PDB file of C-alpha atoms in Angstrom:
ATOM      1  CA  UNK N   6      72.965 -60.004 160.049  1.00 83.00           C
ATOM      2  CA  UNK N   7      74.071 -62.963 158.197  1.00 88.00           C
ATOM      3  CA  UNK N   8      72.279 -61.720 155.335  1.00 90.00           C
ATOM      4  CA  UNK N   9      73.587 -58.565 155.278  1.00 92.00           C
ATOM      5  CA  UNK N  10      76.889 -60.046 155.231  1.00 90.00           C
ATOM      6  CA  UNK N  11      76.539 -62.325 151.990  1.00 92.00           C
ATOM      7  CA  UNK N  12      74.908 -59.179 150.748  1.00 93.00           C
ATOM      8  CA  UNK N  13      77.770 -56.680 151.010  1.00 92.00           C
ATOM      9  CA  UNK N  14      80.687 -59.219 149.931  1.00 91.00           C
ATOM     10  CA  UNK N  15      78.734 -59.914 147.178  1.00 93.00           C
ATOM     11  CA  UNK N  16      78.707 -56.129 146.431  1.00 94.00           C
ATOM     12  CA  UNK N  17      82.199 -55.975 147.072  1.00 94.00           C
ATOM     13  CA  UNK N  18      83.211 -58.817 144.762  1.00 94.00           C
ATOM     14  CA  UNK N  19      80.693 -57.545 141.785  1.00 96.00           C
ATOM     15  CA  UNK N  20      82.370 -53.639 142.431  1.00 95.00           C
ATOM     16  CA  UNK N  21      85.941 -54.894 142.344  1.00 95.00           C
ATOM     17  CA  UNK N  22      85.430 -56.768 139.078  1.00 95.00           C
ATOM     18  CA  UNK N  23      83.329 -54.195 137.592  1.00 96.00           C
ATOM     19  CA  UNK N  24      85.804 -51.463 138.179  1.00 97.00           C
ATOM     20  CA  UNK N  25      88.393 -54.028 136.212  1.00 96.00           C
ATOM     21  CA  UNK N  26      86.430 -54.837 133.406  1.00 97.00           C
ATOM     22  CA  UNK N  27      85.519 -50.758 132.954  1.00 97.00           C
ATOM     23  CA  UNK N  28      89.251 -49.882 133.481  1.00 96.00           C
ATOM     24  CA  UNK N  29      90.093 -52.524 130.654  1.00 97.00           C
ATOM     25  CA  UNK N  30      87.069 -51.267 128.021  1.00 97.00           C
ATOM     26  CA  UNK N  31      88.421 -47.673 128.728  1.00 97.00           C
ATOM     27  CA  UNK N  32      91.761 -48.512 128.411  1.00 97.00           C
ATOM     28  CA  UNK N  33      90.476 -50.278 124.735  1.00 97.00           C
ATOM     29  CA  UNK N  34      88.558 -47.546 123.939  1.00 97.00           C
ATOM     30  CA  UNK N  35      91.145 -45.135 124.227  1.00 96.00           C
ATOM     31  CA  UNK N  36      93.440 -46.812 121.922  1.00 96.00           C
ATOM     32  CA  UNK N  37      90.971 -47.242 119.517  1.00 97.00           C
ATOM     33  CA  UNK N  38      90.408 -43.573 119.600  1.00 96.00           C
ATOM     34  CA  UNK N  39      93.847 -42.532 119.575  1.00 95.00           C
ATOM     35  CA  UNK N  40      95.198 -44.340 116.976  1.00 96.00           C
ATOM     36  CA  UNK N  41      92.249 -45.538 114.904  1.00 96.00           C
ATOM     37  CA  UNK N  42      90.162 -42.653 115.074  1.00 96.00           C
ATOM     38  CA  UNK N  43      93.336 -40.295 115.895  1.00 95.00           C
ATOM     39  CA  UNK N  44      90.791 -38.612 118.166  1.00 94.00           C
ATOM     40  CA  UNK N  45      92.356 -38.777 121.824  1.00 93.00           C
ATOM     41  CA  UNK N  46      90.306 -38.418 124.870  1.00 93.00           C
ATOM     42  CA  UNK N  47      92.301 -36.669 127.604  1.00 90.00           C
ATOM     43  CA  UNK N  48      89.872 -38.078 130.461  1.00 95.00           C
ATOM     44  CA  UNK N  49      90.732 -41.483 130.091  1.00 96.00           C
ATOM     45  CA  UNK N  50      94.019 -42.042 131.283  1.00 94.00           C
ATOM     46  CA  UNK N  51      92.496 -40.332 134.932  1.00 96.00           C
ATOM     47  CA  UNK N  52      89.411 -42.535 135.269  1.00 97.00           C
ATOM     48  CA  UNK N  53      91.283 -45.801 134.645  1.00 97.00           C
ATOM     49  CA  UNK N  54      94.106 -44.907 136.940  1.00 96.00           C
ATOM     50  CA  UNK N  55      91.434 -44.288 139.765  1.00 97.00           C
ATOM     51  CA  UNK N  56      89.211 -47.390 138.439  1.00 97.00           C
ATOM     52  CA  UNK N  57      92.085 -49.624 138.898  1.00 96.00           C
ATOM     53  CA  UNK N  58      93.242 -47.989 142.360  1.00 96.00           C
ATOM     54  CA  UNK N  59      89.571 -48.623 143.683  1.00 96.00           C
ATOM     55  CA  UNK N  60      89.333 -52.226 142.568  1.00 95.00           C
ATOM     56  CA  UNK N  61      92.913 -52.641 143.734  1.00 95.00           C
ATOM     57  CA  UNK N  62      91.435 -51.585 146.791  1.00 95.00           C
ATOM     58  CA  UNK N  63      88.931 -53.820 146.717  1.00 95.00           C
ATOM     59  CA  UNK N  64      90.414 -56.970 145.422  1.00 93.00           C
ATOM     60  CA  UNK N  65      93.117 -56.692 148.381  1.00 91.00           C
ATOM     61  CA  UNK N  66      90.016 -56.320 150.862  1.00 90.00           C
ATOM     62  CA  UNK N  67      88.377 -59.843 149.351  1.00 93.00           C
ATOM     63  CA  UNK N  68      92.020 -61.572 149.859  1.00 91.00           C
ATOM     64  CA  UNK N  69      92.578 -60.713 153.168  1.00 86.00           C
ATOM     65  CA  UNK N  70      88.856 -61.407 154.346  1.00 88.00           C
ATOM     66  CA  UNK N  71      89.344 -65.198 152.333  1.00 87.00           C
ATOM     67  CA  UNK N  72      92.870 -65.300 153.892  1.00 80.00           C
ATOM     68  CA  UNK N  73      94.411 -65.321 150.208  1.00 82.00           C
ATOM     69  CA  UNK N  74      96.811 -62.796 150.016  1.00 76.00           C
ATOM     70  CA  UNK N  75     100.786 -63.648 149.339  1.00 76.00           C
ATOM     71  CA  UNK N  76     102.336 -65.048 152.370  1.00 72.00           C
ATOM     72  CA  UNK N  77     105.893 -66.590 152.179  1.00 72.00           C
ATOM     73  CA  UNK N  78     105.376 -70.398 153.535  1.00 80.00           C
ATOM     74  CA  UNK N  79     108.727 -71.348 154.692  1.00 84.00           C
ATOM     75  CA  UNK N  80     108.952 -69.515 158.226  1.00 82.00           C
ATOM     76  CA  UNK N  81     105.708 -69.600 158.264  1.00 84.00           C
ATOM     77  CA  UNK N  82     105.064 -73.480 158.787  1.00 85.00           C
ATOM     78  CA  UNK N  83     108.265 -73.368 160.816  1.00 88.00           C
ATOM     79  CA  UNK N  84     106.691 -71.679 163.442  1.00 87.00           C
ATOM     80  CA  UNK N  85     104.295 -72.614 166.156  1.00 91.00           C
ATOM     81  CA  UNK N  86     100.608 -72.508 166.280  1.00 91.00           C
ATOM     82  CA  UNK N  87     101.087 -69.411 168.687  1.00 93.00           C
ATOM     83  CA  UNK N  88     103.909 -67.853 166.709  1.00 90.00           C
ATOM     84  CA  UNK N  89     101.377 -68.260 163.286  1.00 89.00           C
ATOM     85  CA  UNK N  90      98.898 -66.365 164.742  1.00 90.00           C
ATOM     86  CA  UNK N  91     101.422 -63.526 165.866  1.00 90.00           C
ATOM     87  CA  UNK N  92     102.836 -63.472 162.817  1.00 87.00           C
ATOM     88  CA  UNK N  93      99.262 -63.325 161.153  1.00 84.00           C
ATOM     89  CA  UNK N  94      98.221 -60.106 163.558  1.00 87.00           C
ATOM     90  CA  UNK N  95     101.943 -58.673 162.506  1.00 87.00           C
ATOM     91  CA  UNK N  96     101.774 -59.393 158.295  1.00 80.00           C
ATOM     92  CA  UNK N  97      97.559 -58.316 158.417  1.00 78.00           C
ATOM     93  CA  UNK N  98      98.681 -54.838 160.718  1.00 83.00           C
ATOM     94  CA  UNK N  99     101.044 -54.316 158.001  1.00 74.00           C
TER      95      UNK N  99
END
């Protein structure tokens, strides 16, 4: 099970970065087309706007799993150990 585990957030990390890095190199080669080549490709725009949303997706997934997405610090530290942990159901329900 372990295995499977390190397997599939391995898979996740690899998809979320790949769907970045392909967003970006359409993104390029869509300028380049446009105005170098003055040859604009209507499809691009559509697949990076998803590409991004899907390794949005994922890259929101991998901070919450690591416990790295934005908290604010200053009630946080405030509270108690109980009131964290409340507040950590409340913000990750959200």
């Amino acid at each position: 099970m372990k295995g499977l585990k390190k397997f599939w957030n391995s898979f996740e990390e690899i998809s979320a970065g790949t769907f970045f890095f392909a967003g970006i190199t359409l993104i390029f080669y869509g300028v380049i087309m446009r105005y170098v080549f003055n040859e604009p490709k209507a499809w691009v725009e559509e697949v990076v706007r998803y590409l991004i949303i899907w390794g949005s997706f994922l890259g929101f997934a991998i901070a919450l799993r690591y416990n790295q997405h934005i908290q604010v610090d200053i009630l946080y530290d405030k509270l108690s150990e109980r009131g964290q942990k409340i507040l950590d159901i409340f913000a990750t329900s959200v």
